[in-house]
mmCIF file of N, CA and C in Angstrom:
data_model
loop_
_atom_site.group_PDB
_atom_site.id
_atom_site.type_symbol
_atom_site.label_atom_id
_atom_site.label_comp_id
_atom_site.label_asym_id
_atom_site.label_seq_id
_atom_site.Cartn_x
_atom_site.Cartn_y
_atom_site.Cartn_z
ATOM 1 N N VAL A 1 -0.226 38.571 28.058
ATOM 2 C CA VAL A 1 -0.992 37.132 28.279
ATOM 3 C C VAL A 1 -1.281 38.041 30.143
ATOM 4 N N GLY A 2 -0.136 38.126 30.433
ATOM 5 C CA GLY A 2 -0.172 38.558 31.434
ATOM 6 C C GLY A 2 0.765 38.303 32.500
ATOM 7 N N PRO A 3 0.920 38.832 33.979
ATOM 8 C CA PRO A 3 2.318 37.992 34.757
ATOM 9 C C PRO A 3 3.098 36.906 35.299
ATOM 10 N N ASP A 4 3.908 37.004 35.438
ATOM 11 C CA ASP A 4 4.330 35.179 34.770
ATOM 12 C C ASP A 4 3.408 34.615 36.724
ATOM 13 N N PRO A 5 3.119 33.375 36.629
ATOM 14 C CA PRO A 5 2.948 33.398 37.660
ATOM 15 C C PRO A 5 3.601 32.517 39.128
ATOM 16 N N GLY A 6 4.871 32.557 38.092
ATOM 17 C CA GLY A 6 5.449 32.076 38.838
ATOM 18 C C GLY A 6 5.756 30.077 39.303
ATOM 19 N N GLY A 7 6.891 29.690 40.218
ATOM 20 C CA GLY A 7 6.538 28.892 40.371
ATOM 21 C C GLY A 7 6.764 27.921 39.060
ATOM 22 N N ARG A 8 6.822 26.323 38.911
ATOM 23 C CA ARG A 8 7.360 25.735 37.747
ATOM 24 C C ARG A 8 6.661 24.736 37.409
ATOM 25 N N LEU A 9 7.127 24.626 36.236
ATOM 26 C CA LEU A 9 5.975 23.597 35.281
ATOM 27 C C LEU A 9 5.562 22.232 35.497
ATOM 28 N N GLY A 10 4.836 22.058 36.349
ATOM 29 C CA GLY A 10 4.737 20.902 37.789
ATOM 30 C C GLY A 10 4.947 19.622 36.610
ATOM 31 N N HIS A 11 4.834 18.717 35.941
ATOM 32 C CA HIS A 11 4.828 16.842 34.918
ATOM 33 C C HIS A 11 3.698 16.876 34.711
ATOM 34 N N GLU A 12 2.645 17.078 35.890
ATOM 35 C CA GLU A 12 1.006 16.934 35.248
ATOM 36 C C GLU A 12 0.940 17.759 34.005
ATOM 37 N N HIS A 13 1.597 19.142 34.166
ATOM 38 C CA HIS A 13 1.141 19.370 32.578
ATOM 39 C C HIS A 13 1.615 19.390 31.202
ATOM 40 N N THR A 14 3.138 18.651 31.583
ATOM 41 C CA THR A 14 3.855 18.344 30.425
ATOM 42 C C THR A 14 3.206 17.099 29.987
ATOM 43 N N PRO A 15 3.170 17.625 28.140
ATOM 44 C CA PRO A 15 2.286 16.363 27.361
ATOM 45 C C PRO A 15 3.163 14.703 27.687
ATOM 46 N N ARG A 16 2.208 14.204 27.191
ATOM 47 C CA ARG A 16 2.357 12.944 27.528
ATOM 48 C C ARG A 16 2.637 11.958 26.466
ATOM 49 N N ARG A 17 3.428 11.047 26.621
ATOM 50 C CA ARG A 17 3.525 9.463 25.716
ATOM 51 C C ARG A 17 2.772 9.037 25.080
ATOM 52 N N TRP A 18 2.161 8.430 24.419
ATOM 53 C CA TRP A 18 1.664 7.786 23.779
ATOM 54 C C TRP A 18 1.782 6.518 24.236
ATOM 55 N N GLN A 19 0.699 5.228 25.005
ATOM 56 C CA GLN A 19 1.263 4.082 26.486
ATOM 57 C C GLN A 19 0.753 2.695 24.937
ATOM 58 N N HIS A 20 -0.346 3.112 24.511
ATOM 59 C CA HIS A 20 -0.225 1.905 23.712
ATOM 60 C C HIS A 20 0.200 1.022 22.239
ATOM 61 N N GLY A 21 1.111 -0.666 22.380
ATOM 62 C CA GLY A 21 1.533 -1.163 22.126
ATOM 63 C C GLY A 21 1.176 -1.213 20.438
ATOM 64 N N THR A 22 -0.512 -0.995 20.310
ATOM 65 C CA THR A 22 -0.684 -1.376 18.781
ATOM 66 C C THR A 22 -1.849 -0.050 18.268
ATOM 67 N N VAL A 23 -1.348 0.132 17.185
ATOM 68 C CA VAL A 23 -2.543 2.070 16.644
ATOM 69 C C VAL A 23 -3.974 0.564 16.403
ATOM 70 N N ALA A 24 -4.568 1.045 16.717
ATOM 71 C CA ALA A 24 -6.162 0.383 16.109
ATOM 72 C C ALA A 24 -6.784 1.192 14.518
ATOM 73 N N VAL A 25 -6.450 0.731 13.733
ATOM 74 C CA VAL A 25 -7.447 1.529 12.604
ATOM 75 C C VAL A 25 -8.478 0.855 12.306
ATOM 76 N N TRP A 26 -9.144 1.665 11.072
ATOM 77 C CA TRP A 26 -10.583 0.559 10.853
ATOM 78 C C TRP A 26 -10.550 0.822 8.986
ATOM 79 N N PRO A 27 -11.124 -0.386 8.543
ATOM 80 C CA PRO A 27 -11.040 -0.587 6.397
ATOM 81 C C PRO A 27 -10.887 0.512 6.399
ATOM 82 N N GLY A 28 -10.644 1.075 5.846
ATOM 83 C CA GLY A 28 -11.270 2.580 4.482
ATOM 84 C C GLY A 28 -11.253 2.188 3.402
ATOM 85 N N PRO A 29 -11.555 3.354 2.608
ATOM 86 C CA PRO A 29 -12.503 2.591 1.685
ATOM 87 C C PRO A 29 -12.168 2.295 0.678
ATOM 88 N N GLN A 30 -10.701 2.440 0.373
ATOM 89 C CA GLN A 30 -10.191 0.734 -1.171
ATOM 90 C C GLN A 30 -9.438 0.178 -0.622
ATOM 91 N N THR A 31 -9.506 -0.643 0.930
ATOM 92 C CA THR A 31 -8.944 -1.581 1.511
ATOM 93 C C THR A 31 -9.222 -3.081 0.321
ATOM 94 N N ASP A 32 -10.596 -3.464 -0.365
ATOM 95 C CA ASP A 32 -10.587 -4.408 -0.840
ATOM 96 C C ASP A 32 -9.627 -4.562 -1.967
ATOM 97 N N LEU A 33 -8.605 -2.510 -2.590
ATOM 98 C CA LEU A 33 -7.421 -3.082 -3.544
ATOM 99 C C LEU A 33 -5.658 -3.454 -3.584
ATOM 100 N N VAL A 34 -5.608 -4.023 -1.159
ATOM 101 C CA VAL A 34 -5.012 -4.536 -1.122
ATOM 102 C C VAL A 34 -5.185 -5.881 -0.746
ATOM 103 N N GLN A 35 -4.939 -7.007 -0.682
ATOM 104 C CA GLN A 35 -4.232 -8.424 -1.226
ATOM 105 C C GLN A 35 -4.551 -8.530 0.209
ATOM 106 N N GLY A 36 -5.290 -9.173 0.651
ATOM 107 C CA GLY A 36 -5.064 -9.825 2.083
ATOM 108 C C GLY A 36 -6.310 -8.337 2.602
ATOM 109 N N GLY A 37 -6.596 -7.234 1.815
ATOM 110 C CA GLY A 37 -7.272 -5.892 2.919
ATOM 111 C C GLY A 37 -6.715 -5.553 4.070
ATOM 112 N N LEU A 38 -7.139 -5.447 4.998
ATOM 113 C CA LEU A 38 -7.008 -4.700 6.273
ATOM 114 C C LEU A 38 -5.903 -5.406 7.592
ATOM 115 N N GLU A 39 -6.038 -6.485 7.143
ATOM 116 C CA GLU A 39 -5.626 -7.621 8.178
ATOM 117 C C GLU A 39 -3.736 -8.416 7.659
ATOM 118 N N ALA A 40 -3.651 -7.887 5.800
ATOM 119 C CA ALA A 40 -2.455 -7.308 5.866
ATOM 120 C C ALA A 40 -1.693 -5.964 5.804
ATOM 121 N N PHE A 41 -2.266 -5.611 5.394
ATOM 122 C CA PHE A 41 -1.586 -4.287 6.497
ATOM 123 C C PHE A 41 -1.083 -4.192 7.762
ATOM 124 N N CYS A 42 -2.585 -4.546 8.787
ATOM 125 C CA CYS A 42 -1.466 -5.184 9.571
ATOM 126 C C CYS A 42 -1.115 -5.802 9.892
ATOM 127 N N ALA A 43 -0.966 -7.351 9.248
ATOM 128 C CA ALA A 43 1.006 -7.590 9.385
ATOM 129 C C ALA A 43 2.222 -7.114 9.114
ATOM 130 N N THR A 44 1.921 -6.578 8.427
ATOM 131 C CA THR A 44 3.146 -5.830 8.138
ATOM 132 C C THR A 44 3.631 -4.942 9.469
ATOM 133 N N PRO A 45 4.964 -5.097 9.242
ATOM 134 C CA PRO A 45 5.759 -4.289 10.319
ATOM 135 C C PRO A 45 5.745 -3.119 9.675
ATOM 136 N N TRP A 46 5.664 -2.019 10.162
ATOM 137 C CA TRP A 46 5.940 -0.905 10.146
ATOM 138 C C TRP A 46 6.975 -0.599 10.570
ATOM 139 N N ARG A 47 7.652 0.460 10.061
ATOM 140 C CA ARG A 47 8.308 1.567 11.209
ATOM 141 C C ARG A 47 8.316 3.201 10.397
ATOM 142 N N VAL A 48 8.975 4.229 11.439
ATOM 143 C CA VAL A 48 8.309 5.205 11.194
ATOM 144 C C VAL A 48 9.794 6.230 10.470
ATOM 145 N N GLY A 49 9.428 6.718 8.904
ATOM 146 C CA GLY A 49 10.182 7.401 8.366
ATOM 147 C C GLY A 49 10.496 8.895 8.579
ATOM 148 N N GLU A 50 11.465 9.193 7.499
ATOM 149 C CA GLU A 50 12.296 10.289 7.646
ATOM 150 C C GLU A 50 11.073 11.704 7.905
ATOM 151 N N LEU A 51 10.373 10.987 6.371
ATOM 152 C CA LEU A 51 9.552 12.394 6.961
ATOM 153 C C LEU A 51 7.838 11.954 7.752
ATOM 154 N N ALA A 52 8.321 13.253 8.927
ATOM 155 C CA ALA A 52 6.957 13.753 9.336
ATOM 156 C C ALA A 52 6.414 15.500 9.581
ATOM 157 N N SER A 53 5.890 16.101 9.490
ATOM 158 C CA SER A 53 5.038 16.544 9.975
ATOM 159 C C SER A 53 3.777 17.293 9.979
ATOM 160 N N ARG A 54 2.807 18.068 9.634
ATOM 161 C CA ARG A 54 2.092 17.634 10.418
ATOM 162 C C ARG A 54 0.744 18.219 9.328
ATOM 163 N N VAL A 55 1.273 17.564 8.223
ATOM 164 C CA VAL A 55 0.312 16.808 7.124
ATOM 165 C C VAL A 55 0.533 15.244 6.941
ATOM 166 N N GLY A 56 1.659 14.908 7.605
ATOM 167 C CA GLY A 56 1.032 13.040 7.412
ATOM 168 C C GLY A 56 2.685 12.938 7.791
ATOM 169 N N VAL A 57 3.101 11.472 8.120
ATOM 170 C CA VAL A 57 3.236 10.706 9.224
ATOM 171 C C VAL A 57 3.590 9.438 7.446
ATOM 172 N N ARG A 58 5.388 9.583 7.462
ATOM 173 C CA ARG A 58 5.152 7.822 6.435
ATOM 174 C C ARG A 58 5.296 7.168 7.097
ATOM 175 N N LEU A 59 5.121 6.106 6.547
ATOM 176 C CA LEU A 59 5.977 4.698 7.889
ATOM 177 C C LEU A 59 6.286 3.914 6.016
ATOM 178 N N VAL A 60 7.313 3.327 6.485
ATOM 179 C CA VAL A 60 7.984 2.489 5.986
ATOM 180 C C VAL A 60 8.012 0.645 6.028
ATOM 181 N N ALA A 61 7.678 0.515 5.105
ATOM 182 C CA ALA A 61 7.626 -1.355 5.840
ATOM 183 C C ALA A 61 8.715 -1.681 5.164
ATOM 184 N N ASP A 62 8.913 -3.173 6.208
ATOM 185 C CA ASP A 62 9.769 -4.038 6.127
ATOM 186 C C ASP A 62 9.997 -5.183 4.926
ATOM 187 N N ARG A 63 8.462 -5.019 4.633
ATOM 188 C CA ARG A 63 7.986 -5.767 3.618
ATOM 189 C C ARG A 63 7.322 -5.491 2.613
ATOM 190 N N LEU A 64 6.960 -5.863 1.480
ATOM 191 C CA LEU A 64 5.457 -4.849 0.986
ATOM 192 C C LEU A 64 4.816 -6.131 1.298
ATOM 193 N N LEU A 65 3.748 -5.140 1.102
ATOM 194 C CA LEU A 65 2.137 -5.420 0.985
ATOM 195 C C LEU A 65 2.118 -6.268 -0.277
ATOM 196 N N PRO A 66 0.950 -7.487 -0.328
ATOM 197 C CA PRO A 66 1.093 -8.178 -0.907
ATOM 198 C C PRO A 66 0.146 -7.750 -1.837
ATOM 199 N N GLY A 67 0.522 -7.505 -3.766
ATOM 200 C CA GLY A 67 -0.627 -7.619 -5.128
ATOM 201 C C GLY A 67 -1.695 -6.511 -4.548
ATOM 202 N N VAL A 68 -1.138 -4.831 -4.930
ATOM 203 C CA VAL A 68 -1.979 -3.795 -4.562
ATOM 204 C C VAL A 68 -2.440 -3.928 -6.246
ATOM 205 N N ALA A 69 -3.435 -3.415 -6.511
ATOM 206 C CA ALA A 69 -3.884 -3.661 -7.214
ATOM 207 C C ALA A 69 -4.177 -2.577 -8.807
ATOM 208 N N PRO A 70 -4.074 -3.077 -10.057
ATOM 209 C CA PRO A 70 -3.413 -2.058 -11.158
ATOM 210 C C PRO A 70 -4.209 -0.300 -10.177
ATOM 211 N N GLU A 71 -5.271 -0.692 -10.873
ATOM 212 C CA GLU A 71 -6.234 0.692 -10.456
ATOM 213 C C GLU A 71 -6.506 1.339 -9.582
ATOM 214 N N ALA A 72 -5.478 0.594 -8.308
ATOM 215 C CA ALA A 72 -5.482 2.244 -7.229
ATOM 216 C C ALA A 72 -4.176 3.047 -7.938
ATOM 217 N N TRP A 73 -3.528 2.795 -8.545
ATOM 218 C CA TRP A 73 -2.397 4.108 -8.811
ATOM 219 C C TRP A 73 -3.636 5.286 -9.963
ATOM 220 N N SER A 74 -4.725 4.394 -10.544
ATOM 221 C CA SER A 74 -4.245 6.403 -11.255
ATOM 222 C C SER A 74 -6.506 6.353 -10.590
ATOM 223 N N MET A 75 -6.356 6.630 -9.744
ATOM 224 C CA MET A 75 -7.733 6.838 -8.839
ATOM 225 C C MET A 75 -7.775 8.225 -8.389
ATOM 226 N N PRO A 76 -9.125 8.907 -8.877
ATOM 227 C CA PRO A 76 -9.515 10.180 -9.071
ATOM 228 C C PRO A 76 -8.838 11.098 -7.378
ATOM 229 N N SER A 77 -8.704 12.314 -7.414
ATOM 230 C CA SER A 77 -8.689 12.966 -6.195
ATOM 231 C C SER A 77 -9.719 13.080 -5.332
ATOM 232 N N GLN A 78 -9.690 12.869 -3.884
ATOM 233 C CA GLN A 78 -10.955 12.810 -3.440
ATOM 234 C C GLN A 78 -10.560 13.873 -1.822
ATOM 235 N N GLY A 79 -11.971 13.761 -1.004
ATOM 236 C CA GLY A 79 -11.219 14.418 0.581
ATOM 237 C C GLY A 79 -10.971 12.873 0.877
ATOM 238 N N LEU A 80 -9.876 13.429 2.551
ATOM 239 C CA LEU A 80 -9.341 12.896 3.562
ATOM 240 C C LEU A 80 -10.104 13.181 4.787
ATOM 241 N N VAL A 81 -10.294 12.251 5.780
ATOM 242 C CA VAL A 81 -9.985 12.317 7.072
ATOM 243 C C VAL A 81 -9.042 12.224 8.042
ATOM 244 N N HIS A 82 -9.176 12.873 9.594
ATOM 245 C CA HIS A 82 -7.787 12.716 10.741
ATOM 246 C C HIS A 82 -7.303 11.053 10.082
ATOM 247 N N GLY A 83 -6.285 10.853 10.331
ATOM 248 C CA GLY A 83 -5.765 9.286 9.774
ATOM 249 C C GLY A 83 -6.116 8.377 8.825
ATOM 250 N N ALA A 84 -6.957 8.958 8.316
ATOM 251 C CA ALA A 84 -6.715 8.198 7.537
ATOM 252 C C ALA A 84 -4.746 7.684 6.408
ATOM 253 N N VAL A 85 -5.578 6.400 6.148
ATOM 254 C CA VAL A 85 -3.934 5.837 5.720
ATOM 255 C C VAL A 85 -4.303 5.476 4.072
ATOM 256 N N GLN A 86 -2.514 6.546 3.103
ATOM 257 C CA GLN A 86 -2.933 5.934 2.128
ATOM 258 C C GLN A 86 -1.654 5.244 1.575
ATOM 259 N N MET A 87 -1.549 4.188 0.700
ATOM 260 C CA MET A 87 -0.837 3.302 -0.003
ATOM 261 C C MET A 87 -0.355 4.907 -0.699
ATOM 262 N N THR A 88 1.349 4.823 -1.144
ATOM 263 C CA THR A 88 2.578 5.145 -2.452
ATOM 264 C C THR A 88 2.502 3.907 -2.991
ATOM 265 N N PRO A 89 2.515 4.419 -4.309
ATOM 266 C CA PRO A 89 2.925 2.803 -5.161
ATOM 267 C C PRO A 89 4.836 2.440 -5.134
ATOM 268 N N HIS A 90 5.441 2.961 -3.787
ATOM 269 C CA HIS A 90 6.870 2.680 -3.565
ATOM 270 C C HIS A 90 6.367 2.097 -2.164
ATOM 271 N N GLY A 91 5.068 1.784 -2.099
ATOM 272 C CA GLY A 91 4.863 0.379 -0.701
ATOM 273 C C GLY A 91 4.928 1.226 0.285
ATOM 274 N N GLU A 92 4.816 2.704 0.742
ATOM 275 C CA GLU A 92 4.918 2.898 2.195
ATOM 276 C C GLU A 92 4.073 3.540 2.129
ATOM 277 N N ALA A 93 2.991 3.319 2.976
ATOM 278 C CA ALA A 93 2.163 4.547 4.668
ATOM 279 C C ALA A 93 1.994 5.857 4.453
ATOM 280 N N VAL A 94 0.799 6.385 4.757
ATOM 281 C CA VAL A 94 1.277 7.876 5.012
ATOM 282 C C VAL A 94 0.288 8.377 5.202
ATOM 283 N N VAL A 95 0.028 8.190 6.877
ATOM 284 C CA VAL A 95 -1.492 8.116 8.043
ATOM 285 C C VAL A 95 -1.196 9.988 8.071
ATOM 286 N N MET A 96 -2.908 10.237 8.037
ATOM 287 C CA MET A 96 -2.794 12.287 7.517
ATOM 288 C C MET A 96 -2.422 12.895 8.731
ATOM 289 N N LEU A 97 -2.667 14.278 8.570
ATOM 290 C CA LEU A 97 -2.635 14.274 10.448
ATOM 291 C C LEU A 97 -3.018 16.003 9.428
ATOM 292 N N ALA A 98 -2.393 17.025 11.054
ATOM 293 C CA ALA A 98 -4.048 18.290 10.672
ATOM 294 C C ALA A 98 -3.769 18.495 10.032
ATOM 295 N N ASN A 99 -2.903 18.557 8.722
ATOM 296 C CA ASN A 99 -2.546 19.465 7.674
ATOM 297 C C ASN A 99 -3.222 19.073 6.360
ATOM 298 N N HIS A 100 -3.314 17.933 6.627
ATOM 299 C CA HIS A 100 -3.490 16.631 5.355
ATOM 300 C C HIS A 100 -4.693 17.187 3.934
ATOM 301 N N PRO A 101 -3.179 17.383 3.318
ATOM 302 C CA PRO A 101 -4.492 17.681 1.963
ATOM 303 C C PRO A 101 -5.123 16.491 0.835
ATOM 304 N N THR A 102 -5.519 16.187 0.050
ATOM 305 C CA THR A 102 -6.954 16.091 -0.400
ATOM 306 C C THR A 102 -6.553 13.817 -0.581
ATOM 307 N N THR A 103 -6.800 13.419 -1.251
ATOM 308 C CA THR A 103 -5.654 11.642 -1.601
ATOM 309 C C THR A 103 -4.313 11.764 -3.004
ATOM 310 N N GLY A 104 -5.116 12.776 -3.656
ATOM 311 C CA GLY A 104 -3.519 12.743 -4.775
ATOM 312 C C GLY A 104 -4.263 11.796 -5.714
ATOM 313 N N GLY A 105 -4.757 10.379 -5.614
ATOM 314 C CA GLY A 105 -5.359 9.576 -6.502
ATOM 315 C C GLY A 105 -4.145 7.972 -5.945
ATOM 316 N N TYR A 106 -4.043 8.160 -4.384
ATOM 317 C CA TYR A 106 -3.233 6.719 -3.738
ATOM 318 C C TYR A 106 -4.783 6.777 -2.879
ATOM 319 N N PRO A 107 -4.736 4.958 -2.830
ATOM 320 C CA PRO A 107 -5.810 4.707 -2.259
ATOM 321 C C PRO A 107 -6.257 4.717 -0.613
ATOM 322 N N VAL A 108 -7.110 4.875 -0.083
ATOM 323 C CA VAL A 108 -7.208 5.366 1.399
ATOM 324 C C VAL A 108 -7.574 3.708 1.488
ATOM 325 N N ILE A 109 -6.584 2.469 2.453
ATOM 326 C CA ILE A 109 -6.616 1.750 2.722
ATOM 327 C C ILE A 109 -7.638 1.491 4.711
ATOM 328 N N ALA A 110 -6.912 2.148 5.156
ATOM 329 C CA ALA A 110 -7.417 2.034 6.093
ATOM 330 C C ALA A 110 -7.238 3.261 7.075
ATOM 331 N N VAL A 111 -7.606 3.680 8.382
ATOM 332 C CA VAL A 111 -7.932 4.676 9.093
ATOM 333 C C VAL A 111 -8.199 5.082 10.235
ATOM 334 N N VAL A 112 -6.693 5.314 10.996
ATOM 335 C CA VAL A 112 -6.485 5.243 12.416
ATOM 336 C C VAL A 112 -7.608 5.668 13.126
ATOM 337 N N ASP A 113 -7.813 4.869 14.098
ATOM 338 C CA ASP A 113 -8.970 5.179 15.171
ATOM 339 C C ASP A 113 -8.839 6.115 15.626
ATOM 340 N N PRO A 114 -9.840 7.310 16.212
ATOM 341 C CA PRO A 114 -9.396 8.731 16.495
ATOM 342 C C PRO A 114 -8.601 9.230 18.089
ATOM 343 N N GLY A 115 -9.023 7.656 18.500
ATOM 344 C CA GLY A 115 -7.563 7.528 20.065
ATOM 345 C C GLY A 115 -6.765 7.905 19.948
ATOM 346 N N ASP A 116 -5.759 7.177 18.194
ATOM 347 C CA ASP A 116 -4.191 5.834 18.513
ATOM 348 C C ASP A 116 -4.177 7.618 17.560
ATOM 349 N N LEU A 117 -4.954 8.105 17.358
ATOM 350 C CA LEU A 117 -3.907 9.510 16.447
ATOM 351 C C LEU A 117 -2.857 10.336 16.217
ATOM 352 N N GLY A 118 -3.024 11.213 18.108
ATOM 353 C CA GLY A 118 -2.132 11.159 18.732
ATOM 354 C C GLY A 118 -0.895 10.271 18.928
ATOM 355 N N GLY A 119 -0.735 8.993 19.605
ATOM 356 C CA GLY A 119 0.033 8.159 19.442
ATOM 357 C C GLY A 119 0.800 7.949 17.468
ATOM 358 N N VAL A 120 0.367 8.544 16.987
ATOM 359 C CA VAL A 120 1.357 7.798 15.822
ATOM 360 C C VAL A 120 1.936 9.801 15.364
ATOM 361 N N ALA A 121 1.596 10.583 15.899
ATOM 362 C CA ALA A 121 2.063 11.622 15.528
ATOM 363 C C ALA A 121 2.935 12.227 16.868
ATOM 364 N N GLN A 122 3.382 11.431 16.937
ATOM 365 C CA GLN A 122 3.911 11.329 18.546
ATOM 366 C C GLN A 122 5.558 10.331 18.362
ATOM 367 N N ARG A 123 5.202 9.721 17.721
ATOM 368 C CA ARG A 123 6.578 8.365 17.253
ATOM 369 C C ARG A 123 7.392 9.193 16.916
ATOM 370 N N ARG A 124 8.366 8.729 17.157
ATOM 371 C CA ARG A 124 10.081 8.648 16.636
ATOM 372 C C ARG A 124 9.955 8.409 15.129
ATOM 373 N N ASN A 125 11.255 8.834 13.995
ATOM 374 C CA ASN A 125 12.400 8.834 13.256
ATOM 375 C C ASN A 125 12.269 6.824 13.645
ATOM 376 N N ALA A 126 12.267 6.079 12.956
ATOM 377 C CA ALA A 126 12.626 5.480 12.884
ATOM 378 C C ALA A 126 12.208 3.983 13.821
ATOM 379 N N GLU A 127 11.115 4.172 14.458
ATOM 380 C CA GLU A 127 10.591 3.860 16.200
ATOM 381 C C GLU A 127 9.587 3.115 15.355
ATOM 382 N N ARG A 128 9.410 1.927 15.669
ATOM 383 C CA ARG A 128 8.223 0.833 15.071
ATOM 384 C C ARG A 128 6.749 0.460 15.550
ATOM 385 N N ILE A 129 6.492 0.402 14.636
ATOM 386 C CA ILE A 129 4.640 1.005 14.691
ATOM 387 C C ILE A 129 4.135 -0.196 13.819
ATOM 388 N N SER A 130 2.876 -0.925 14.626
ATOM 389 C CA SER A 130 2.376 -2.243 14.598
ATOM 390 C C SER A 130 0.770 -1.914 14.889
ATOM 391 N N PHE A 131 -0.060 -2.166 13.445
ATOM 392 C CA PHE A 131 -1.193 -1.980 13.892
ATOM 393 C C PHE A 131 -2.042 -3.451 13.788
ATOM 394 N N VAL A 132 -4.003 -2.719 14.602
ATOM 395 C CA VAL A 132 -4.788 -3.521 14.520
ATOM 396 C C VAL A 132 -5.663 -3.619 14.515
ATOM 397 N N PRO A 133 -6.787 -4.500 14.019
ATOM 398 C CA PRO A 133 -8.257 -3.842 13.505
ATOM 399 C C PRO A 133 -8.801 -3.617 14.787
ATOM 400 N N ALA A 134 -9.419 -2.545 14.851
ATOM 401 C CA ALA A 134 -10.217 -1.757 15.979
ATOM 402 C C ALA A 134 -11.166 -2.212 16.219
ATOM 403 N N ALA A 135 -11.379 -3.694 15.303
ATOM 404 C CA ALA A 135 -12.846 -4.015 15.711
ATOM 405 C C ALA A 135 -12.765 -5.104 16.361
ATOM 406 N N GLN A 136 -11.318 -5.342 16.843
ATOM 407 C CA GLN A 136 -10.205 -6.743 18.084
ATOM 408 C C GLN A 136 -10.104 -5.387 19.222
ATOM 409 N N ARG A 137 -10.460 -4.333 18.918
ATOM 410 C CA ARG A 137 -9.595 -3.834 20.292
ATOM 411 C C ARG A 137 -10.501 -2.752 21.229
ATOM 412 N N PRO A 138 -11.207 -3.785 22.067
ATOM 413 C CA PRO A 138 -12.330 -3.202 23.057
ATOM 414 C C PRO A 138 -12.476 -1.535 22.931
ATOM 415 N N ASP A 139 -10.764 -0.975 22.988
ATOM 416 C CA ASP A 139 -11.076 0.310 23.831
ATOM 417 C C ASP A 139 -11.035 1.695 22.281
ATOM 418 N N SER A 140 -11.130 0.945 21.299
ATOM 419 C CA SER A 140 -11.260 1.712 19.943
ATOM 420 C C SER A 140 -11.976 2.981 20.355
ATOM 421 N N ALA A 141 -12.346 3.949 20.613
ATOM 422 C CA ALA A 141 -13.334 5.041 20.597
ATOM 423 C C ALA A 141 -13.998 5.282 20.001
ATOM 424 N N ARG A 142 -14.073 5.154 18.483
ATOM 425 C CA ARG A 142 -15.536 5.125 17.469
ATOM 426 C C ARG A 142 -14.834 4.632 15.824
ATOM 427 N N ARG A 143 -16.299 4.192 15.334
ATOM 428 C CA ARG A 143 -15.915 4.627 13.986
ATOM 429 C C ARG A 143 -15.616 5.817 13.125
ATOM 430 N N PRO A 144 -14.243 5.984 12.390
ATOM 431 C CA PRO A 144 -14.562 7.271 11.978
ATOM 432 C C PRO A 144 -15.358 7.831 10.772
ATOM 433 N N VAL A 145 -15.832 8.961 11.097
ATOM 434 C CA VAL A 145 -16.390 9.452 9.570
ATOM 435 C C VAL A 145 -16.576 9.427 8.193
#
């Protein structure tokens, strides 16, 4: 790699903690399978669960989302984009990160705005996380494809 350049690692080279108070999300392809849709997902208080890796971050709700349609749990597997938010039958949400798999049959009710995805990955266990529709936050990067 080369000789040690000497000197110390300055603060400008250290990773930055994410600063937003909320995470912007776009509607997912199965948002309509949750009663209240994206608004119900955003109104739900979430916290980061114990399971997090390069695959995804599991979020635990303080209360269950209202009415997930029964057909949501028998969907065929399909590809995902980074930041896809899947709902599990247990009422947890999983935000897909760099090494994510296909859906595994769970509905994708939202997609984290690309500009906020790094911030989700930086959250620590038990830390609170709240979501807002990306259309309501003018600094959202762009709608994911």
